[in-house]
mmCIF file of C-alpha atoms and ligand atoms in Angstrom:
data_model
loop_
_atom_site.group_PDB
_atom_site.id
_atom_site.type_symbol
_atom_site.label_atom_id
_atom_site.label_comp_id
_atom_site.label_asym_id
_atom_site.label_seq_id
_atom_site.Cartn_x
_atom_site.Cartn_y
_atom_site.Cartn_z
ATOM 1 C CA MET N 6 17.696 179.475 336.396
ATOM 2 C CA ASP N 7 14.843 177.459 335.391
ATOM 3 C CA SER N 8 14.906 174.530 337.933
ATOM 4 C CA ASN N 9 12.443 174.078 340.370
ATOM 5 C CA PHE N 10 13.261 172.203 343.165
ATOM 6 C CA ASP N 11 10.126 172.412 344.741
ATOM 7 C CA GLU N 12 8.637 170.276 341.640
ATOM 8 C CA LEU N 13 7.484 166.868 342.765
ATOM 9 C CA ILE N 14 8.496 164.718 339.985
ATOM 10 C CA ASP N 15 6.667 161.385 339.745
ATOM 11 C CA ARG N 16 9.883 158.791 339.570
ATOM 12 C CA ARG N 17 7.321 155.899 339.886
ATOM 13 C CA GLY N 18 7.364 153.436 336.710
ATOM 14 C CA THR N 19 10.870 154.652 335.792
ATOM 15 C CA ALA N 20 12.330 151.625 337.283
ATOM 16 C CA ALA N 21 14.007 154.174 339.765
ATOM 17 C CA LEU N 22 15.806 151.903 342.549
ATOM 18 C CA LYS N 23 14.896 154.531 345.286
ATOM 19 C CA TRP N 24 11.381 154.324 344.631
ATOM 20 C CA ASN N 25 11.116 150.565 343.462
ATOM 21 C CA LYS N 26 11.897 149.451 346.958
ATOM 22 C CA TYR N 27 8.362 150.743 348.150
ATOM 23 C CA ALA N 28 6.312 150.276 345.161
ATOM 24 C CA GLY N 29 2.766 149.707 345.967
ATOM 25 C CA ARG N 30 3.509 150.958 349.724
ATOM 26 C CA ASP N 31 2.911 154.535 350.962
ATOM 27 C CA VAL N 32 6.454 155.022 351.994
ATOM 28 C CA ILE N 33 8.523 158.052 351.172
ATOM 29 C CA PRO N 34 12.021 156.400 350.365
ATOM 30 C CA MET N 35 14.718 158.292 351.726
ATOM 31 C CA TRP N 36 17.257 155.759 351.811
ATOM 32 C CA VAL N 37 19.725 155.090 348.713
ATOM 33 C CA ALA N 38 21.763 158.245 347.699
ATOM 34 C CA ASP N 39 20.292 160.051 344.717
ATOM 35 C CA MET N 40 17.929 163.036 344.501
ATOM 36 C CA ASP N 41 14.380 163.378 343.355
ATOM 37 C CA PHE N 42 15.432 166.279 341.201
ATOM 38 C CA ARG N 43 15.665 166.819 337.709
ATOM 39 C CA SER N 44 19.426 167.505 336.563
ATOM 40 C CA ALA N 45 20.721 170.765 335.242
ATOM 41 C CA PRO N 46 19.073 172.008 331.951
ATOM 42 C CA ALA N 47 22.671 172.275 330.489
ATOM 43 C CA ILE N 48 22.704 168.288 331.070
ATOM 44 C CA ILE N 49 19.407 167.598 329.746
ATOM 45 C CA GLN N 50 20.110 169.438 326.482
ATOM 46 C CA ALA N 51 23.422 167.803 325.908
ATOM 47 C CA LEU N 52 21.815 164.288 326.649
ATOM 48 C CA THR N 53 18.942 165.020 324.057
ATOM 49 C CA ARG N 54 21.497 166.111 321.587
ATOM 50 C CA ARG N 55 23.694 163.270 322.105
ATOM 51 C CA ALA N 56 20.448 161.044 321.917
ATOM 52 C CA GLN N 57 19.217 162.551 318.943
ATOM 53 C CA HIS N 58 22.551 161.695 317.047
ATOM 54 C CA GLY N 59 21.339 158.606 317.282
ATOM 55 C CA VAL N 60 24.555 156.349 317.070
ATOM 56 C CA PHE N 61 25.714 154.995 320.231
ATOM 57 C CA GLY N 62 28.962 153.055 319.449
ATOM 58 C CA TYR N 63 32.143 152.821 321.916
ATOM 59 C CA THR N 64 33.278 156.151 323.297
ATOM 60 C CA ASP N 65 36.593 157.789 324.010
ATOM 61 C CA PRO N 66 36.617 160.452 326.502
ATOM 62 C CA PRO N 67 35.259 163.581 324.521
ATOM 63 C CA GLU N 68 38.387 165.900 323.601
ATOM 64 C CA GLU N 69 37.151 168.688 325.664
ATOM 65 C CA LEU N 70 36.605 166.717 328.733
ATOM 66 C CA GLY N 71 39.708 166.398 330.220
ATOM 67 C CA GLU N 72 40.776 170.011 330.362
ATOM 68 C CA VAL N 73 37.107 170.873 331.579
ATOM 69 C CA VAL N 74 37.847 168.716 334.553
ATOM 70 C CA VAL N 75 41.041 170.379 334.842
ATOM 71 C CA THR N 76 39.526 173.653 334.820
ATOM 72 C CA ALA N 77 36.654 172.614 337.262
ATOM 73 C CA LEU N 78 38.990 171.325 339.765
ATOM 74 C CA GLU N 79 41.201 174.236 340.032
ATOM 75 C CA ARG N 80 38.113 176.404 339.906
ATOM 76 C CA ASP N 81 36.065 174.501 342.562
ATOM 77 C CA HIS N 82 39.130 173.541 344.707
ATOM 78 C CA GLY N 83 42.039 175.264 343.856
ATOM 79 C CA TRP N 84 43.798 171.767 342.786
ATOM 80 C CA LYS N 85 46.033 172.061 339.710
ATOM 81 C CA ILE N 86 46.023 168.555 337.944
ATOM 82 C CA ARG N 87 47.030 167.437 334.562
ATOM 83 C CA ASN N 88 44.919 166.071 331.914
ATOM 84 C CA GLU N 89 47.089 162.791 331.821
ATOM 85 C CA TRP N 90 46.506 162.109 335.388
ATOM 86 C CA LEU N 91 42.864 161.324 334.746
ATOM 87 C CA MET N 92 41.349 157.680 334.718
ATOM 88 C CA TRP N 93 37.705 157.292 333.418
ATOM 89 C CA LEU N 94 35.569 154.663 335.373
ATOM 90 C CA PRO N 95 32.116 153.524 335.079
ATOM 91 C CA GLY N 96 31.393 154.550 338.822
ATOM 92 C CA LEU N 97 33.236 155.095 342.052
ATOM 93 C CA VAL N 98 32.522 151.509 343.525
ATOM 94 C CA SER N 99 34.255 150.140 340.587
ATOM 95 C CA GLY N 100 37.019 152.432 341.492
ATOM 96 C CA ILE N 101 37.222 151.601 345.298
ATOM 97 C CA ASN N 102 37.168 147.978 344.132
ATOM 98 C CA LEU N 103 39.895 148.522 341.770
ATOM 99 C CA VAL N 104 42.262 150.355 344.233
ATOM 100 C CA CYS N 105 41.932 147.419 346.726
ATOM 101 C CA ARG N 106 42.845 145.078 343.785
ATOM 102 C CA ALA N 107 45.682 147.109 342.899
ATOM 103 C CA ILE N 108 47.209 147.554 345.953
ATOM 104 C CA GLY N 109 48.910 144.679 347.933
ATOM 105 C CA ASP N 110 48.347 141.174 348.082
ATOM 106 C CA ASP N 111 45.763 138.723 349.017
ATOM 107 C CA GLY N 112 45.391 138.718 352.594
ATOM 108 C CA ASP N 113 46.747 142.409 353.090
ATOM 109 C CA GLU N 114 44.657 144.657 355.202
ATOM 110 C CA VAL N 115 43.022 147.719 354.159
ATOM 111 C CA ILE N 116 42.094 150.505 357.086
ATOM 112 C CA THR N 117 39.124 152.783 356.886
ATOM 113 C CA ALA N 118 36.984 154.606 359.668
ATOM 114 C CA ALA N 119 33.533 153.425 360.400
ATOM 115 C CA PRO N 120 30.699 154.093 360.094
ATOM 116 C CA VAL N 121 31.336 154.860 356.279
ATOM 117 C CA TYR N 122 29.485 154.231 352.911
ATOM 118 C CA PRO N 123 29.340 150.281 352.737
ATOM 119 C CA PRO N 124 31.438 149.470 349.693
ATOM 120 C CA PHE N 125 34.451 150.612 351.627
ATOM 121 C CA LEU N 126 33.768 147.719 353.905
ATOM 122 C CA SER N 127 32.716 145.221 351.208
ATOM 123 C CA GLY N 128 35.325 146.322 348.522
ATOM 124 C CA PRO N 129 38.449 144.930 350.351
ATOM 125 C CA LEU N 130 36.848 141.750 350.942
ATOM 126 C CA HIS N 131 35.573 141.201 347.094
ATOM 127 C CA GLN N 132 39.578 141.516 346.305
ATOM 128 C CA HIS N 133 40.717 139.238 348.807
ATOM 129 C CA ARG N 134 41.794 141.925 351.209
ATOM 130 C CA SER N 135 40.918 141.910 355.004
ATOM 131 C CA VAL N 136 39.394 145.262 356.254
ATOM 132 C CA THR N 137 40.182 146.870 359.597
ATOM 133 C CA ARG N 138 37.401 149.436 360.745
ATOM 134 C CA VAL N 139 38.457 152.042 363.166
ATOM 135 C CA PRO N 140 35.289 153.655 364.934
ATOM 136 C CA MET N 141 35.166 157.286 364.391
ATOM 137 C CA ARG N 142 34.904 159.286 367.506
ATOM 138 C CA LEU N 143 32.621 162.117 368.431
ATOM 139 C CA GLU N 144 34.423 164.804 369.773
ATOM 140 C CA GLY N 145 31.291 167.168 371.198
ATOM 141 C CA THR N 146 29.285 167.259 368.316
ATOM 142 C CA LYS N 147 31.982 166.750 365.676
ATOM 143 C CA TRP N 148 32.930 163.199 364.253
ATOM 144 C CA VAL N 149 36.347 162.746 363.801
ATOM 145 C CA TRP N 150 38.783 160.146 363.009
ATOM 146 C CA ASP N 151 40.576 158.596 366.113
ATOM 147 C CA LEU N 152 43.914 158.915 364.954
ATOM 148 C CA GLU N 153 45.233 156.908 368.180
ATOM 149 C CA ARG N 154 43.155 153.921 367.257
ATOM 150 C CA LEU N 155 44.107 154.420 363.652
ATOM 151 C CA GLU N 156 48.069 154.254 364.346
ATOM 152 C CA ALA N 157 47.513 151.328 366.895
ATOM 153 C CA ALA N 158 45.507 149.248 364.178
ATOM 154 C CA ILE N 159 48.101 149.292 361.500
ATOM 155 C CA THR N 160 50.416 146.595 361.092
ATOM 156 C CA PRO N 161 53.012 145.594 358.470
ATOM 157 C CA ARG N 162 50.318 144.313 356.242
ATOM 158 C CA THR N 163 48.224 147.402 355.969
ATOM 159 C CA LYS N 164 48.907 148.729 352.499
ATOM 160 C CA LEU N 165 45.870 150.859 352.023
ATOM 161 C CA LEU N 166 43.691 153.663 353.759
ATOM 162 C CA LEU N 167 40.116 154.479 352.384
ATOM 163 C CA LEU N 168 38.949 157.832 353.016
ATOM 164 C CA CYS N 169 35.800 159.488 352.477
ATOM 165 C CA ASN N 170 35.545 163.031 352.202
ATOM 166 C CA PRO N 171 33.104 164.838 352.470
ATOM 167 C CA HIS N 172 31.999 161.928 354.516
ATOM 168 C CA ASN N 173 28.876 159.523 354.136
ATOM 169 C CA PRO N 174 27.131 159.275 356.153
ATOM 170 C CA VAL N 175 28.499 161.649 358.812
ATOM 171 C CA GLY N 176 28.420 164.729 356.780
ATOM 172 C CA ARG N 177 31.787 165.993 357.975
ATOM 173 C CA VAL N 178 34.204 168.104 355.525
ATOM 174 C CA PHE N 179 37.233 167.045 357.000
ATOM 175 C CA THR N 180 39.709 170.436 357.743
ATOM 176 C CA ARG N 181 43.242 170.790 356.378
ATOM 177 C CA GLU N 182 44.570 170.108 359.625
ATOM 178 C CA GLU N 183 42.727 166.927 360.304
ATOM 179 C CA LEU N 184 43.730 165.838 356.562
ATOM 180 C CA SER N 185 47.315 166.654 357.449
ATOM 181 C CA GLN N 186 47.327 164.207 360.386
ATOM 182 C CA LEU N 187 46.005 161.617 358.309
ATOM 183 C CA ALA N 188 48.455 162.330 355.619
ATOM 184 C CA ARG N 189 51.224 161.992 358.087
ATOM 185 C CA ILE N 190 50.257 158.758 359.360
ATOM 186 C CA ALA N 191 49.951 157.526 355.717
ATOM 187 C CA GLU N 192 53.260 158.508 355.010
ATOM 188 C CA LYS N 193 55.021 157.066 358.271
ATOM 189 C CA HIS N 194 53.381 153.756 357.350
ATOM 190 C CA ASP N 195 53.944 153.900 353.682
ATOM 191 C CA LEU N 196 49.932 153.560 352.832
ATOM 192 C CA VAL N 197 48.295 154.181 349.665
ATOM 193 C CA ILE N 198 45.130 156.618 349.957
ATOM 194 C CA SER N 199 42.083 156.029 348.469
ATOM 195 C CA SER N 200 40.187 159.458 348.974
ATOM 196 C CA ASP N 201 36.641 159.148 347.633
ATOM 197 C CA GLU N 202 35.629 162.694 347.078
ATOM 198 C CA ILE N 203 32.401 162.022 345.546
ATOM 199 C CA HIS N 204 30.454 164.601 347.799
ATOM 200 C CA CYS N 205 32.831 167.677 347.205
ATOM 201 C CA GLY N 206 30.606 169.493 345.058
ATOM 202 C CA LEU N 207 27.949 169.498 347.757
ATOM 203 C CA VAL N 208 29.567 171.482 350.836
ATOM 204 C CA LEU N 209 26.704 173.163 352.637
ATOM 205 C CA ASP N 210 28.704 175.579 355.051
ATOM 206 C CA ALA N 211 30.364 178.300 352.898
ATOM 207 C CA ASP N 212 33.070 178.480 355.607
ATOM 208 C CA LYS N 213 34.166 174.739 355.226
ATOM 209 C CA PRO N 214 35.986 174.512 351.726
ATOM 210 C CA HIS N 215 36.392 170.918 350.566
ATOM 211 C CA VAL N 216 40.228 170.281 350.533
ATOM 212 C CA PRO N 217 41.326 167.414 348.369
ATOM 213 C CA ILE N 218 43.819 165.171 350.103
ATOM 214 C CA ALA N 219 46.363 165.511 347.595
ATOM 215 C CA THR N 220 46.788 169.065 347.512
ATOM 216 C CA LEU N 221 48.460 168.792 350.699
ATOM 217 C CA GLY N 222 52.023 168.185 349.063
ATOM 218 C CA GLU N 223 54.009 166.004 346.575
ATOM 219 C CA ASP N 224 54.409 162.875 348.596
ATOM 220 C CA ILE N 225 50.854 162.692 349.576
ATOM 221 C CA ALA N 226 49.496 163.288 345.783
ATOM 222 C CA ALA N 227 52.200 160.533 344.859
ATOM 223 C CA ARG N 228 50.386 157.969 347.094
ATOM 224 C CA THR N 229 46.696 159.079 346.650
ATOM 225 C CA VAL N 230 44.095 158.098 344.127
ATOM 226 C CA THR N 231 41.214 160.648 344.258
ATOM 227 C CA LEU N 232 38.172 159.425 343.462
ATOM 228 C CA MET N 233 35.466 161.756 341.862
ATOM 229 C CA SER N 234 32.196 162.280 339.763
ATOM 230 C CA ALA N 235 29.852 164.618 338.880
ATOM 231 C CA SER N 236 26.895 162.080 339.767
ATOM 232 C CA LYS N 237 25.968 163.071 343.128
ATOM 233 C CA THR N 238 26.293 166.936 342.626
ATOM 234 C CA PHE N 239 24.429 166.894 339.294
ATOM 235 C CA ASN N 240 22.215 163.643 340.183
ATOM 236 C CA LEU N 241 23.624 161.366 337.539
ATOM 237 C CA PRO N 242 24.257 158.459 339.373
ATOM 238 C CA GLY N 243 22.181 156.200 336.813
ATOM 239 C CA LEU N 244 24.697 157.296 333.932
ATOM 240 C CA GLY N 245 27.932 155.642 335.129
ATOM 241 C CA CYS N 246 30.807 157.866 334.748
ATOM 242 C CA ALA N 247 33.305 158.706 337.224
ATOM 243 C CA PHE N 248 36.985 159.234 337.245
ATOM 244 C CA ALA N 249 40.247 158.842 339.417
ATOM 245 C CA VAL N 250 42.766 161.594 339.680
ATOM 246 C CA VAL N 251 46.071 159.399 339.941
ATOM 247 C CA PRO N 252 49.421 161.850 339.569
ATOM 248 C CA ASN N 253 51.819 158.920 340.026
ATOM 249 C CA ARG N 254 52.322 157.338 336.595
ATOM 250 C CA GLU N 255 53.249 153.726 338.386
ATOM 251 C CA LEU N 256 50.089 153.917 340.387
ATOM 252 C CA ARG N 257 48.149 154.771 337.223
ATOM 253 C CA ALA N 258 49.774 151.687 335.497
ATOM 254 C CA ARG N 259 49.058 149.475 338.561
ATOM 255 C CA LEU N 260 45.262 150.750 338.467
ATOM 256 C CA ALA N 261 45.069 149.884 334.680
ATOM 257 C CA SER N 262 46.474 146.705 334.717
ATOM 258 C CA ALA N 263 44.205 145.567 337.662
ATOM 259 C CA ALA N 264 40.911 147.047 335.484
ATOM 260 C CA ALA N 265 42.141 145.364 332.266
ATOM 261 C CA GLY N 266 39.582 143.032 330.911
ATOM 262 C CA ILE N 267 37.180 143.905 333.643
ATOM 263 C CA VAL N 268 36.349 147.167 333.995
ATOM 264 C CA PRO N 269 34.249 148.382 331.138
ATOM 265 C CA ARG N 270 34.954 151.935 329.279
ATOM 266 C CA VAL N 271 32.474 154.850 330.071
ATOM 267 C CA ASN N 272 29.258 154.884 328.137
ATOM 268 C CA ALA N 273 28.337 157.874 325.556
ATOM 269 C CA MET N 274 25.780 159.267 327.694
ATOM 270 C CA GLY N 275 27.682 159.706 330.874
ATOM 271 C CA PHE N 276 30.621 161.118 329.154
ATOM 272 C CA ALA N 277 28.143 163.963 327.402
ATOM 273 C CA ALA N 278 26.533 164.684 331.013
ATOM 274 C CA THR N 279 29.700 164.892 332.933
ATOM 275 C CA LEU N 280 31.070 167.436 330.130
ATOM 276 C CA ALA N 281 27.858 169.654 330.771
ATOM 277 C CA ALA N 282 28.166 169.178 334.346
ATOM 278 C CA TYR N 283 31.582 170.464 334.869
ATOM 279 C CA ARG N 284 31.650 172.898 332.234
ATOM 280 C CA ASP N 285 27.821 174.600 331.886
ATOM 281 C CA SER N 286 26.151 173.915 335.327
ATOM 282 C CA ALA N 287 27.794 175.739 337.860
ATOM 283 C CA GLU N 288 25.043 178.151 338.459
ATOM 284 C CA TRP N 289 22.596 175.191 339.007
ATOM 285 C CA GLN N 290 25.272 173.711 341.184
ATOM 286 C CA LEU N 291 24.996 176.738 343.183
ATOM 287 C CA ALA N 292 21.056 176.741 343.510
ATOM 288 C CA LEU N 293 20.993 173.317 344.375
ATOM 289 C CA VAL N 294 23.444 173.840 347.456
ATOM 290 C CA ASN N 295 21.219 176.941 348.583
ATOM 291 C CA TYR N 296 18.196 174.483 348.510
ATOM 292 C CA LEU N 297 19.740 171.449 350.050
ATOM 293 C CA ARG N 298 21.294 174.011 352.847
ATOM 294 C CA VAL N 299 17.517 174.905 353.969
ATOM 295 C CA ASN N 300 16.313 171.190 353.854
ATOM 296 C CA ARG N 301 19.241 170.519 355.982
ATOM 297 C CA ASP N 302 18.609 173.138 358.316
ATOM 298 C CA LEU N 303 15.002 171.709 358.406
ATOM 299 C CA VAL N 304 16.122 168.136 359.178
ATOM 300 C CA LEU N 305 18.199 169.406 362.163
ATOM 301 C CA GLU N 306 15.517 171.452 363.737
ATOM 302 C CA ARG N 307 12.864 168.974 363.490
ATOM 303 C CA ILE N 308 14.937 166.079 364.253
ATOM 304 C CA ARG N 309 16.187 167.712 367.460
ATOM 305 C CA GLY N 310 12.440 168.309 368.108
ATOM 306 C CA ILE N 311 11.946 164.427 368.252
ATOM 307 C CA PRO N 312 12.290 162.974 371.487
ATOM 308 C CA GLY N 313 14.616 159.805 371.447
ATOM 309 C CA LEU N 314 16.420 161.345 368.276
ATOM 310 C CA SER N 315 19.619 163.458 367.836
ATOM 311 C CA ILE N 316 21.853 164.681 365.075
ATOM 312 C CA THR N 317 25.045 166.231 364.624
ATOM 313 C CA PRO N 318 26.014 169.234 362.196
ATOM 314 C CA ILE N 319 25.956 168.014 358.534
ATOM 315 C CA GLU N 320 28.641 170.159 356.843
ATOM 316 C CA ALA N 321 28.047 168.581 353.254
ATOM 317 C CA THR N 322 26.192 166.135 351.519
ATOM 318 C CA TYR N 323 22.253 165.701 351.430
ATOM 319 C CA LEU N 324 22.183 162.730 353.932
ATOM 320 C CA ALA N 325 21.458 163.174 357.826
ATOM 321 C CA TRP N 326 23.065 160.716 360.153
ATOM 322 C CA ILE N 327 20.552 160.039 362.897
ATOM 323 C CA ASP N 328 21.078 158.761 366.133
ATOM 324 C CA VAL N 329 17.957 156.707 367.375
ATOM 325 C CA ARG N 330 19.305 155.032 370.464
ATOM 326 C CA GLY N 331 17.039 157.082 372.641
ATOM 327 C CA LEU N 332 14.318 155.237 371.149
ATOM 328 C CA ALA N 333 15.446 151.835 372.265
ATOM 329 C CA ILE N 334 13.737 150.102 369.277
ATOM 330 C CA ARG N 335 15.571 147.087 368.090
ATOM 331 C CA ASP N 336 14.642 147.521 364.401
ATOM 332 C CA PRO N 337 14.421 151.403 364.182
ATOM 333 C CA VAL N 338 14.215 151.089 359.834
ATOM 334 C CA THR N 339 11.052 148.679 360.011
ATOM 335 C CA PHE N 340 9.674 151.011 362.577
ATOM 336 C CA PHE N 341 9.953 154.032 360.242
ATOM 337 C CA GLU N 342 8.876 152.159 357.434
ATOM 338 C CA ASN N 343 5.740 151.333 359.207
ATOM 339 C CA ALA N 344 5.446 155.090 359.834
ATOM 340 C CA GLY N 345 5.893 155.609 356.170
ATOM 341 C CA VAL N 346 9.439 156.568 355.682
ATOM 342 C CA GLY N 347 12.041 154.572 354.280
ATOM 343 C CA LEU N 348 15.632 155.124 355.823
ATOM 344 C CA TYR N 349 18.919 153.231 355.805
ATOM 345 C CA ASP N 350 19.951 151.162 358.785
ATOM 346 C CA GLY N 351 23.318 152.308 360.185
ATOM 347 C CA ARG N 352 24.360 148.895 360.704
ATOM 348 C CA VAL N 353 25.027 148.519 356.892
ATOM 349 C CA PHE N 354 27.530 151.683 357.534
ATOM 350 C CA GLY N 355 29.205 149.276 360.253
ATOM 351 C CA THR N 356 27.460 151.098 363.276
ATOM 352 C CA ASP N 357 24.484 150.193 365.044
ATOM 353 C CA GLY N 358 21.622 152.353 366.449
ATOM 354 C CA TYR N 359 21.638 154.915 363.667
ATOM 355 C CA VAL N 360 19.434 155.308 360.501
ATOM 356 C CA ARG N 361 20.588 157.483 357.682
ATOM 357 C CA LEU N 362 18.023 159.895 355.747
ATOM 358 C CA ASN N 363 18.223 161.137 352.395
ATOM 359 C CA PHE N 364 17.083 164.847 352.129
ATOM 360 C CA GLY N 365 17.746 165.625 348.512
ATOM 361 C CA CYS N 366 14.222 166.154 347.583
ATOM 362 C CA PRO N 367 11.507 168.384 347.206
ATOM 363 C CA ARG N 368 11.014 170.177 350.661
ATOM 364 C CA SER N 369 7.464 169.408 350.979
ATOM 365 C CA LEU N 370 8.070 165.574 350.585
ATOM 366 C CA LEU N 371 10.551 166.245 353.132
ATOM 367 C CA GLU N 372 8.120 168.044 355.602
ATOM 368 C CA GLN N 373 5.594 165.216 355.063
ATOM 369 C CA ALA N 374 8.355 162.605 356.221
ATOM 370 C CA LEU N 375 9.518 164.530 359.035
ATOM 371 C CA ASP N 376 5.848 164.587 360.315
ATOM 372 C CA ARG N 377 5.481 161.011 360.024
ATOM 373 C CA MET N 378 8.579 160.152 361.894
ATOM 374 C CA GLN N 379 7.657 162.836 364.408
ATOM 375 C CA HIS N 380 4.140 161.278 364.879
ATOM 376 C CA ALA N 381 5.095 157.806 365.051
ATOM 377 C CA VAL N 382 7.525 158.575 367.787
ATOM 378 C CA ALA N 383 4.943 160.429 369.566
ATOM 379 C CA VAL N 384 1.958 157.921 369.398
ATOM 380 C CA ARG N 385 4.702 155.361 370.490
ATOM 381 C CA GLY N 386 5.366 157.164 373.709
ATOM 382 C CA ARG N 387 1.593 157.616 374.679
HETATM 383 C C1 PLP Y 29 30.901 158.015 349.320
HETATM 384 C C2 PLP Y 29 30.535 157.437 347.694
HETATM 385 N N1 PLP Y 29 31.090 156.805 347.244
HETATM 386 C C3 PLP Y 29 30.833 156.466 345.866
HETATM 387 C C4 PLP Y 29 29.074 156.245 345.858
HETATM 388 C C5 PLP Y 29 28.728 155.642 344.737
HETATM 389 O O1 PLP Y 29 29.414 155.890 343.415
HETATM 390 P P1 PLP Y 29 29.035 155.058 342.115
HETATM 391 O O2 PLP Y 29 27.472 155.580 341.831
HETATM 392 O O3 PLP Y 29 29.754 156.002 341.033
HETATM 393 O O4 PLP Y 29 29.797 154.015 342.245
HETATM 394 C C6 PLP Y 29 28.379 156.780 346.485
HETATM 395 C C7 PLP Y 29 27.048 156.702 346.556
HETATM 396 O O5 PLP Y 29 26.283 157.096 347.677
HETATM 397 C C8 PLP Y 29 28.713 157.360 348.001
HETATM 398 O O6 PLP Y 29 28.083 158.246 348.646
#
């Protein structure tokens, strides 16, 4: 394996969204969710080969790709899908918006649990739906869906439930039991489920396997749109390629109709990278997860050592959801930016008093960021 996750790769000057935000400032960017690692060698080779061909016309999904995804989902999650259930999309955010657009009518309600990835909160509004956020609940150190509040918040106009699993930003891998409870509620109230499983390749706890909610039974599969992509795991978010798994033919037709004319086809490079990711890069993924696991442990240990900060276990993702209420600072993001660390504000995810830190970077950079955070809090306390 010739990947070196410790290598510091200079992304400045590549128009990287993550690094551009703090151009010209000494701020380590740890906000948006991409990683500072080079992608898997097989992916880089596939892209190089595709680029060398030199003709970049409109592109269908490569013939092999459907079967490669079918095989990968069975290999990785024991999920047997069919090729014809796949719908290719230029991104998950498009997918979230598309499901909101396809399900229900103007003014209907979409329900989700907050904190959550911001497009879960904005997507319904873009599509003329309202959004009901059920606050997640801390059960000891574990973030869970508050099922009682969920059921109480469902009305006859609630048509769609947005699930994020593994969950961004709290890092939970929901258990089969938790998912079954959600599934029961969706069935009882006849809700369609949009399950964003983009982080499913980044489970850090070996004893907590990712369970696609659509595997729980035929009824649940028939009411679920599962959104996935190789982009988080293999660090390809700039290549715009994702897919929905939709076993229900009628639901597929509704999505296709909602997409007509506004959702572009996937680009040639995105397809080439996705094929190489699922077909040829499992070993790289394993090495990445091992590396992230150590980063995760470091984040937990160091954050717990900073007075005023606290953090719950991170089962998946390269994202840390940090409780900063103990600092009693009105604007924690500016505070840490002034200390040289760029974080995401919890308010964007629907919850005040938290920040999100992206630890998908070389360890030396992470250590430097954690040093800066610790120092800033210590100096402030003097
Ligand atoms: C839960 C979740 N869904 C979707 C996305 C983005 O997907 P895309 O870049 O394919 O639109 C992210 C990116 O961080 C995410 O965390």
